[in-house]
C-alpha cells in the first residue's frame, strides 16, 4: 500500500514538472542533437508534409504508434520541444524517469481513463506547446492501424488546438531485442484539422471528433504504403460459395458488394434479401449490396473475392483485373482441400491484377457450413500481416480457419 502511494506521488511529481517547467533546455537540445544525428544515420527518415506543421502556437500531433522510436522521429521534424506520453512503467527507475521527463515525457496509466495525463496534456497545449498523442493507446507492431481511443478528440475539443495527423512506418523494424537495425523509416504529416472549443465535451462528442481525426491518420498511412484495413469488399460471383462468403464478410462488419451475373439476379436478391444454399435459406446482412459485376467500384475495394468456376477465371480476370487497386487483397475460394496445383490460378490472377496480395481459401464442406459454425476451411497467404487480417475477419464471423502444409500462393504476389 505504501509502495503504491509512493509511486503515485512520484508520477504526480513528473506531471507537475511537465506542466509548470517543461523540458530542461540544456538536456533537451543536447540529447536532440545526438539523437537527430543517430536517427539520420541509422534510419534515414523520409519526411513528407512538414509544411503542414504550424510553426508556433498550441498543437496536437496525432500519430500511429509502432515503436519506442516514434516520438523521437516526430521530434526531429519540429523545430521546438515536443511533449509526449510514455507508459508509467518507464518511470519506475528514477534516473530513467528524470531523463524522460527532462526530454518532455510524462506518464500515462494504460488501459484506464487517466485524468491526470489528460490534465497535463491539456495544460501543455494551452500554454502553447506541441503534444504528441498516440490514439491507439499502445504499440501496434504489425498489420494495419489499431482502433483509436477518444482521448485525442477530447483534447482537441478542450483546447481548440489544431490537430496534425501523422503516419509513421518502418520504426517497428528498427530494433530486434537489444539489437538496433538500420532500416528505412518514413513519416508523413497531413494538413491540420481544427474543431470548435468545448469546455466539457461529452464522451460521444469526443468519440465523434476522434472518428474524424483517425481516418486522416489512416490516409497518411496508406500514402506511405502501409497495410490498409479491410472495410470494403467485393465478391465476384453470386453462386452458393460467393453468396455465403458475402454473408460471412457482411457479418464481420465489412461493406460488401455482391457481384451478380445479371441485373435481374441482382434485383431479385436485393428485393428478397435471401438466397437458397443447399437445403436451407440464407438471409443477407444489411451490409451486403447485390449488384452487377459491372457496377462494382473495384478501385476503392480492400478485399476482392473471385468466387467463380476455374474455367471462367481468365475471362473474369481479363474484364475486372486492371480495375483492382494495387493495395487490395485478392481471395480465391475453392471447394475441398488446397493442394499444390492451386498455386497456378493464384499466380495467374496475381500477374493480371493490381492486387498486392493473393490468398487461397479451401472450403471442404458445402457452402452453408461457413455460416453455421461447422466449416472446415483452410487459408493460405504468404504475407503474415494480411493473413492475420483475414483470420480476424473470419473469426469475427465465427469461421475457424486452419493453414494447410501444402499449396502456397504466388510469393511475388503475397510479398506486399
C-alpha positions as a Python dict, from the first residue, in 0.01 Angstrom:
ca = {
    (1, 'X'): (0, 0, 0),
    (2, 'X'): (280, 237, 95),
    (3, 'X'): (463, 144, -226),
    (4, 'X'): (159, 229, -436),
    (5, 'X'): (122, 566, -264),
    (6, 'X'): (491, 641, -319),
    (7, 'X'): (457, 553, -686),
    (8, 'X'): (153, 777, -720),
    (9, 'X'): (338, 1068, -561),
    (10, 'X'): (634, 1014, -792),
    (11, 'X'): (413, 1014, -1101),
    (12, 'X'): (237, 1327, -975),
    (13, 'X'): (575, 1495, -944),
    (14, 'X'): (659, 1424, -1309),
    (15, 'X'): (318, 1553, -1418),
    (16, 'X'): (364, 1871, -1217),
    (17, 'X'): (707, 1934, -1362),
    (18, 'X'): (582, 1886, -1719),
    (19, 'X'): (302, 2134, -1652),
    (20, 'X'): (499, 2403, -1470),
    (21, 'X'): (853, 2394, -1604),
    (22, 'X'): (855, 2185, -1921),
    (23, 'X'): (1169, 2034, -2066),
    (24, 'X'): (1516, 2103, -1930),
    (25, 'X'): (1655, 2307, -2221),
    (26, 'X'): (2021, 2207, -2188),
    (27, 'X'): (1939, 1836, -2158),
    (28, 'X'): (1677, 1853, -2433),
    (29, 'X'): (1885, 2026, -2700),
    (30, 'X'): (2200, 1823, -2634),
    (31, 'X'): (2001, 1497, -2644),
    (32, 'X'): (1815, 1612, -2954),
    (33, 'X'): (2138, 1691, -3139),
    (34, 'X'): (2277, 1345, -3059),
    (35, 'X'): (1952, 1164, -3139),
    (36, 'X'): (1898, 1353, -3463),
    (37, 'X'): (2244, 1257, -3586),
    (38, 'X'): (2194, 893, -3488),
    (39, 'X'): (1845, 875, -3641),
    (40, 'X'): (1959, 1030, -3968),
    (41, 'X'): (2249, 783, -3994),
    (42, 'X'): (2073, 465, -3883),
    (43, 'X'): (1719, 506, -4014),
    (44, 'X'): (1743, 774, -4287),
    (45, 'X'): (1391, 906, -4223),
    (46, 'X'): (1196, 1027, -4525),
    (47, 'X'): (987, 1320, -4404),
    (48, 'X'): (685, 1430, -4606),
    (49, 'X'): (443, 1716, -4544),
    (50, 'X'): (642, 1912, -4288),
    (51, 'X'): (496, 2229, -4436),
    (52, 'X'): (168, 2124, -4271),
    (53, 'X'): (312, 2171, -3921),
    (54, 'X'): (228, 2512, -3768),
    (55, 'X'): (549, 2689, -3665),
    (56, 'X'): (411, 2828, -3340),
    (57, 'X'): (117, 2813, -3104),
    (58, 'X'): (-68, 2524, -2939),
    (59, 'X'): (-57, 2200, -3133),
    (60, 'X'): (-170, 1837, -3108),
    (61, 'X'): (22, 1579, -3311),
    (62, 'X'): (-185, 1261, -3354),
    (63, 'X'): (26, 967, -3474),
    (64, 'X'): (7, 591, -3508),
    (65, 'X'): (242, 401, -3276),
    (66, 'X'): (475, 124, -3396),
    (67, 'X'): (787, 163, -3183),
    (68, 'X'): (960, 336, -2890),
    (69, 'X'): (1130, 543, -3159),
    (70, 'X'): (814, 721, -3276),
    (71, 'X'): (816, 1032, -3052),
    (72, 'X'): (1181, 1094, -3136),
    (73, 'X'): (1113, 1064, -3510),
    (74, 'X'): (835, 1321, -3476),
    (75, 'X'): (1054, 1537, -3252),
    (76, 'X'): (1334, 1583, -3506),
    (77, 'X'): (1080, 1706, -3762),
    (78, 'X'): (976, 2003, -3545),
    (79, 'X'): (1198, 2294, -3451),
    (80, 'X'): (1073, 2333, -3097),
    (81, 'X'): (1047, 2097, -2800),
    (82, 'X'): (763, 1848, -2807),
    (83, 'X'): (590, 1668, -2521),
    (84, 'X'): (468, 1311, -2530),
    (85, 'X'): (314, 1041, -2313),
    (86, 'X'): (508, 735, -2201),
    (87, 'X'): (383, 433, -2009),
    (88, 'X'): (418, 467, -1634),
    (89, 'X'): (643, 162, -1611),
    (90, 'X'): (919, 365, -1775),
    (91, 'X'): (911, 600, -1476),
    (92, 'X'): (984, 333, -1214),
    (93, 'X'): (1361, 390, -1227),
    (94, 'X'): (1438, 738, -1100),
    (95, 'X'): (1732, 809, -1334),
    (96, 'X'): (1532, 695, -1637),
    (97, 'X'): (1225, 891, -1526),
    (98, 'X'): (1437, 1205, -1479),
    (99, 'X'): (1579, 1179, -1832),
    (100, 'X'): (1239, 1113, -1991),
    (101, 'X'): (1079, 1398, -1800),
    (102, 'X'): (1364, 1630, -1899),
    (103, 'X'): (1303, 1537, -2264),
    (104, 'X'): (930, 1616, -2246),
    (105, 'X'): (773, 1282, -2148),
    (106, 'X'): (500, 1250, -1887),
    (107, 'X'): (345, 924, -1759),
    (108, 'X'): (22, 756, -1858),
    (109, 'X'): (-159, 465, -1697),
    (110, 'X'): (-252, 246, -1989),
    (111, 'X'): (-576, 54, -2002),
    (112, 'X'): (-771, 303, -1792),
    (113, 'X'): (-905, 657, -1810),
    (114, 'X'): (-607, 859, -1690),
    (115, 'X'): (-743, 1201, -1593),
    (116, 'X'): (-405, 1318, -1463),
    (117, 'X'): (-246, 1253, -1802),
    (118, 'X'): (-528, 1436, -1980),
    (119, 'X'): (-489, 1735, -1748),
    (120, 'X'): (-115, 1751, -1816),
    (121, 'X'): (-163, 1729, -2192),
    (122, 'X'): (-432, 1996, -2183),
    (123, 'X'): (-221, 2240, -1979),
    (124, 'X'): (83, 2191, -2202),
    (125, 'X'): (-120, 2259, -2516),
    (126, 'X'): (-293, 2559, -2359),
    (127, 'X'): (39, 2723, -2280),
    (128, 'X'): (129, 2698, -2650),
    (129, 'X'): (346, 2385, -2675),
    (130, 'X'): (302, 2079, -2901),
    (131, 'X'): (195, 1743, -2757),
    (132, 'X'): (229, 1409, -2938),
    (133, 'X'): (-67, 1176, -2878),
    (134, 'X'): (-82, 811, -2986),
    (135, 'X'): (-459, 746, -3008),
    (136, 'X'): (-416, 368, -3038),
    (137, 'X'): (-308, 369, -2673),
    (138, 'X'): (-32, 112, -2726),
    (139, 'X'): (217, 0, -2986),
    (140, 'X'): (69, -183, -3286),
    (141, 'X'): (378, -353, -3428),
    (142, 'X'): (227, -539, -3722),
    (143, 'X'): (-56, -518, -3970),
    (144, 'X'): (-280, -219, -4024),
    (145, 'X'): (-351, 52, -3771),
    (146, 'X'): (-539, -17, -3448),
    (147, 'X'): (-858, 140, -3319),
    (148, 'X'): (-820, 486, -3162),
    (149, 'X'): (-924, 588, -2813),
    (150, 'X'): (-1137, 901, -2777),
    (151, 'X'): (-878, 1095, -2572),
    (152, 'X'): (-738, 1276, -2875),
    (153, 'X'): (-1087, 1400, -2965),
    (154, 'X'): (-1145, 1519, -2612),
    (155, 'X'): (-810, 1703, -2605),
    (156, 'X'): (-885, 1871, -2940),
    (157, 'X'): (-1222, 1993, -2812),
    (158, 'X'): (-1099, 2108, -2471),
    (159, 'X'): (-810, 2311, -2615),
    (160, 'X'): (-933, 2412, -2960),
    (161, 'X'): (-578, 2346, -3085),
    (162, 'X'): (-514, 2229, -3443),
    (163, 'X'): (-455, 1856, -3483),
    (164, 'X'): (-192, 1736, -3732),
    (165, 'X'): (-247, 1371, -3839),
    (166, 'X'): (79, 1177, -3870),
    (167, 'X'): (169, 833, -4005),
    (168, 'X'): (497, 662, -3919),
    (169, 'X'): (614, 349, -4100),
    (170, 'X'): (923, 133, -4059),
    (171, 'X'): (1010, 201, -3695),
    (172, 'X'): (875, -140, -3593),
    (173, 'X'): (1178, -295, -3767),
    (174, 'X'): (1434, -65, -3606),
    (175, 'X'): (1506, -297, -3314),
    (176, 'X'): (1503, -672, -3257),
    (177, 'X'): (1558, -743, -2891),
    (178, 'X'): (1862, -540, -2788),
    (179, 'X'): (1992, -524, -3143),
    (180, 'X'): (1947, -195, -3332),
    (181, 'X'): (1881, -246, -3703),
    (182, 'X'): (1945, 14, -3976),
    (183, 'X'): (1616, 31, -4168),
    (184, 'X'): (1433, 291, -4373),
    (185, 'X'): (1178, 495, -4177),
    (186, 'X'): (905, 711, -4331),
    (187, 'X'): (684, 976, -4174),
    (188, 'X'): (411, 1189, -4328),
    (189, 'X'): (228, 1490, -4184),
    (190, 'X'): (-123, 1570, -4309),
    (191, 'X'): (-297, 1909, -4317),
    (192, 'X'): (-404, 2030, -3969),
    (193, 'X'): (-762, 1981, -3853),
    (194, 'X'): (-946, 2228, -3633),
    (195, 'X'): (-1253, 2185, -3414),
    (196, 'X'): (-1458, 2430, -3206),
    (197, 'X'): (-1356, 2457, -2842),
    (198, 'X'): (-1589, 2289, -2593),
    (199, 'X'): (-1541, 2332, -2218),
    (200, 'X'): (-1665, 1989, -2109),
    (201, 'X'): (-1716, 1768, -2417),
    (202, 'X'): (-1932, 1462, -2373),
    (203, 'X'): (-1780, 1116, -2439),
    (204, 'X'): (-1996, 1078, -2750),
    (205, 'X'): (-1876, 1410, -2892),
    (206, 'X'): (-1512, 1321, -2819),
    (207, 'X'): (-1566, 987, -2992),
    (208, 'X'): (-1714, 1160, -3295),
    (209, 'X'): (-1420, 1400, -3324),
    (210, 'X'): (-1174, 1110, -3288),
    (211, 'X'): (-1362, 934, -3568),
    (212, 'X'): (-1286, 1235, -3788),
    (213, 'X'): (-921, 1259, -3693),
    (214, 'X'): (-825, 894, -3729),
    (215, 'X'): (-919, 848, -4097),
    (216, 'X'): (-679, 1134, -4172),
    (217, 'X'): (-403, 938, -3996),
    (218, 'X'): (-504, 630, -4197),
    (219, 'X'): (-485, 835, -4517),
    (220, 'X'): (-122, 931, -4443),
    (221, 'X'): (-53, 568, -4354),
    (222, 'X'): (-189, 443, -4685),
    (223, 'X'): (10, 709, -4871),
    (224, 'X'): (327, 564, -4713),
    (225, 'X'): (227, 218, -4837),
    (226, 'X'): (110, 84, -4502),
    (227, 'X'): (-121, -214, -4477),
    (228, 'X'): (-475, -92, -4527),
    (229, 'X'): (-764, -212, -4308),
    (230, 'X'): (-1037, -424, -4458),
    (231, 'X'): (-1354, -216, -4476),
    (232, 'X'): (-1486, -263, -4829),
    (233, 'X'): (-1519, -597, -5008),
    (234, 'X'): (-1641, -715, -5348),
    (235, 'X'): (-1745, -1071, -5425),
    (236, 'X'): (-1748, -1161, -5794),
    (237, 'X'): (-1992, -1445, -5839),
    (238, 'X'): (-2328, -1490, -5664),
    (239, 'X'): (-2335, -1867, -5663),
    (240, 'X'): (-2352, -2066, -5339),
    (241, 'X'): (-1991, -2012, -5233),
    (242, 'X'): (-1991, -1644, -5339),
    (243, 'X'): (-2316, -1564, -5160),
    (244, 'X'): (-2204, -1749, -4848),
    (245, 'X'): (-1874, -1558, -4842),
    (246, 'X'): (-2055, -1228, -4896),
    (247, 'X'): (-2270, -1307, -4591),
    (248, 'X'): (-1961, -1404, -4388),
    (249, 'X'): (-1785, -1079, -4473),
    (250, 'X'): (-2101, -880, -4401),
    (251, 'X'): (-2135, -1045, -4060),
    (252, 'X'): (-1773, -950, -3990),
    (253, 'X'): (-1860, -582, -4039),
    (254, 'X'): (-1741, -524, -4396),
    (255, 'X'): (-1943, -337, -4656),
    (256, 'X'): (-1986, -592, -4934),
    (257, 'X'): (-2080, -559, -5299),
    (258, 'X'): (-2207, -895, -5426),
    (259, 'X'): (-2146, -908, -5800),
    (260, 'X'): (-2421, -1094, -5983),
    (261, 'X'): (-2410, -1214, -6342),
    (262, 'X'): (-2722, -1025, -6450),
    (263, 'X'): (-2915, -719, -6336),
    (264, 'X'): (-3223, -935, -6288),
    (265, 'X'): (-3042, -1163, -6044),
    (266, 'X'): (-2915, -859, -5852),
    (267, 'X'): (-3265, -709, -5834),
    (268, 'X'): (-3413, -1036, -5711),
    (269, 'X'): (-3150, -1076, -5438),
    (270, 'X'): (-3187, -711, -5340),
    (271, 'X'): (-3563, -742, -5309),
    (272, 'X'): (-3581, -1074, -5125),
    (273, 'X'): (-3259, -1033, -4920),
    (274, 'X'): (-3241, -1413, -4922),
    (275, 'X'): (-3072, -1690, -5119),
    (276, 'X'): (-3100, -2068, -5127),
    (277, 'X'): (-2793, -2261, -5009),
    (278, 'X'): (-2836, -2635, -5040),
    (279, 'X'): (-3149, -2720, -4845),
    (280, 'X'): (-3152, -2400, -4643),
    (281, 'X'): (-3218, -2031, -4692),
    (282, 'X'): (-2964, -1759, -4625),
    (283, 'X'): (-3067, -1408, -4525),
    (284, 'X'): (-2825, -1145, -4649),
    (285, 'X'): (-2691, -898, -4391),
    (286, 'X'): (-2783, -534, -4447),
    (287, 'X'): (-2420, -457, -4529),
    (288, 'X'): (-2435, -678, -4841),
    (289, 'X'): (-2547, -498, -5159),
    (290, 'X'): (-2629, -714, -5462),
    (291, 'X'): (-2531, -552, -5793),
    (292, 'X'): (-2390, -645, -6129),
    (293, 'X'): (-2017, -700, -6163),
    (294, 'X'): (-2001, -401, -6396),
    (295, 'X'): (-2139, -176, -6120),
    (296, 'X'): (-1867, -264, -5865),
    (297, 'X'): (-1620, 15, -5786),
    (298, 'X'): (-1310, -204, -5768),
    (299, 'X'): (-1065, 84, -5719),
    (300, 'X'): (-1198, 154, -5368),
    (301, 'X'): (-1228, -209, -5256),
    (302, 'X'): (-993, -357, -4994),
    (303, 'X'): (-1079, -724, -5050),
    (304, 'X'): (-1183, -885, -5379),
    (305, 'X'): (-1319, -1241, -5383),
    (306, 'X'): (-1327, -1430, -5715),
    (307, 'X'): (-1599, -1688, -5641),
    (308, 'X'): (-1619, -1816, -5998),
    (309, 'X'): (-1550, -2156, -6159),
    (310, 'X'): (-1187, -2207, -6256),
    (311, 'X'): (-1275, -2231, -6625),
    (312, 'X'): (-1419, -1879, -6623),
    (313, 'X'): (-1139, -1722, -6418),
    (314, 'X'): (-941, -1596, -6722),
    (315, 'X'): (-1249, -1416, -6859),
    (316, 'X'): (-1331, -1255, -6524),
    (317, 'X'): (-971, -1152, -6459),
    (318, 'X'): (-947, -1006, -6808),
    (319, 'X'): (-1255, -790, -6750),
    (320, 'X'): (-1201, -661, -6396),
    (321, 'X'): (-834, -728, -6317),
    (322, 'X'): (-697, -391, -6433),
    (323, 'X'): (-955, -205, -6221),
    (324, 'X'): (-847, -368, -5891),
    (325, 'X'): (-648, -132, -5666),
    (326, 'X'): (-283, -207, -5605),
    (327, 'X'): (-329, -237, -5228),
    (328, 'X'): (-626, -472, -5247),
    (329, 'X'): (-614, -832, -5129),
    (330, 'X'): (-743, -1097, -5369),
    (331, 'X'): (-908, -1409, -5225),
    (332, 'X'): (-966, -1720, -5436),
    (333, 'X'): (-1205, -1971, -5275),
    (334, 'X'): (-1219, -2336, -5382),
    (335, 'X'): (-1409, -2646, -5276),
    (336, 'X'): (-1210, -2913, -5094),
    (337, 'X'): (-856, -2912, -4962),
    (338, 'X'): (-598, -2674, -5106),
    (339, 'X'): (-329, -2865, -5292),
    (340, 'X'): (-11, -2761, -5468),
    (341, 'X'): (-174, -2707, -5807),
    (342, 'X'): (-396, -2438, -5651),
    (343, 'X'): (-99, -2200, -5673),
    (344, 'X'): (-142, -2185, -6052),
    (345, 'X'): (-465, -1982, -6057),
    (346, 'X'): (-326, -1766, -5777),
    (347, 'X'): (-17, -1689, -5985),
    (348, 'X'): (-234, -1625, -6290),
    (349, 'X'): (-454, -1377, -6100),
    (350, 'X'): (-154, -1208, -5938),
    (351, 'X'): (12, -1141, -6272),
    (352, 'X'): (-301, -992, -6428),
    (353, 'X'): (-443, -775, -6149),
    (354, 'X'): (-317, -486, -5942),
    (355, 'X'): (-373, -673, -5615),
    (356, 'X'): (-84, -662, -5369),
    (357, 'X'): (-162, -1000, -5211),
    (358, 'X'): (-333, -1319, -5323),
    (359, 'X'): (-477, -1567, -5073),
    (360, 'X'): (-643, -1906, -5116),
    (361, 'X'): (-941, -2034, -4920),
    (362, 'X'): (-1029, -2403, -4920),
    (363, 'X'): (-1383, -2496, -4808),
    (364, 'X'): (-1406, -2870, -4750),
    (365, 'X'): (-1781, -2887, -4689),
    (366, 'X'): (-2083, -2731, -4854),
    (367, 'X'): (-2103, -2352, -4867),
    (368, 'X'): (-2362, -2329, -4589),
    (369, 'X'): (-2107, -2464, -4340),
    (370, 'X'): (-1939, -2123, -4345),
    (371, 'X'): (-2246, -1977, -4178),
    (372, 'X'): (-2343, -2241, -3925),
    (373, 'X'): (-2013, -2269, -3740),
    (374, 'X'): (-1933, -2613, -3882),
    (375, 'X'): (-1694, -2505, -4158),
    (376, 'X'): (-1367, -2685, -4217),
    (377, 'X'): (-1181, -2417, -4404),
    (378, 'X'): (-815, -2361, -4485),
    (379, 'X'): (-642, -2031, -4558),
    (380, 'X'): (-312, -1986, -4738),
    (381, 'X'): (-143, -1647, -4755),
    (382, 'X'): (230, -1581, -4761),
    (383, 'X'): (200, -1231, -4616),
    (384, 'X'): (165, -1281, -4237),
    (385, 'X'): (7, -940, -4176),
    (386, 'X'): (-256, -991, -4445),
    (387, 'X'): (-319, -1340, -4316),
    (388, 'X'): (-385, -1204, -3966),
    (389, 'X'): (-631, -956, -4115),
    (390, 'X'): (-821, -1230, -4294),
    (391, 'X'): (-815, -1455, -3989),
    (392, 'X'): (-962, -1171, -3782),
    (393, 'X'): (-1237, -1117, -4039),
    (394, 'X'): (-1336, -1483, -4046),
    (395, 'X'): (-1308, -1513, -3668),
    (396, 'X'): (-1550, -1218, -3634),
    (397, 'X'): (-1796, -1422, -3839),
    (398, 'X'): (-1736, -1737, -3628),
    (399, 'X'): (-1544, -1920, -3903),
    (400, 'X'): (-1241, -2113, -3782),
    (401, 'X'): (-950, -2141, -4022),
    (402, 'X'): (-661, -2381, -4040),
    (403, 'X'): (-347, -2343, -4252),
    (404, 'X'): (-258, -2646, -4466),
    (405, 'X'): (103, -2753, -4502),
    (406, 'X'): (88, -2754, -4883),
    (407, 'X'): (-1, -2515, -5160),
    (408, 'X'): (126, -2165, -5131),
    (409, 'X'): (6, -1877, -5344),
    (410, 'X'): (249, -1692, -5563),
    (411, 'X'): (521, -1549, -5336),
    (412, 'X'): (576, -1244, -5553),
    (413, 'X'): (210, -1151, -5522),
    (414, 'X'): (198, -1210, -5147),
    (415, 'X'): (511, -1017, -5061),
    (416, 'X'): (349, -675, -5024),
}
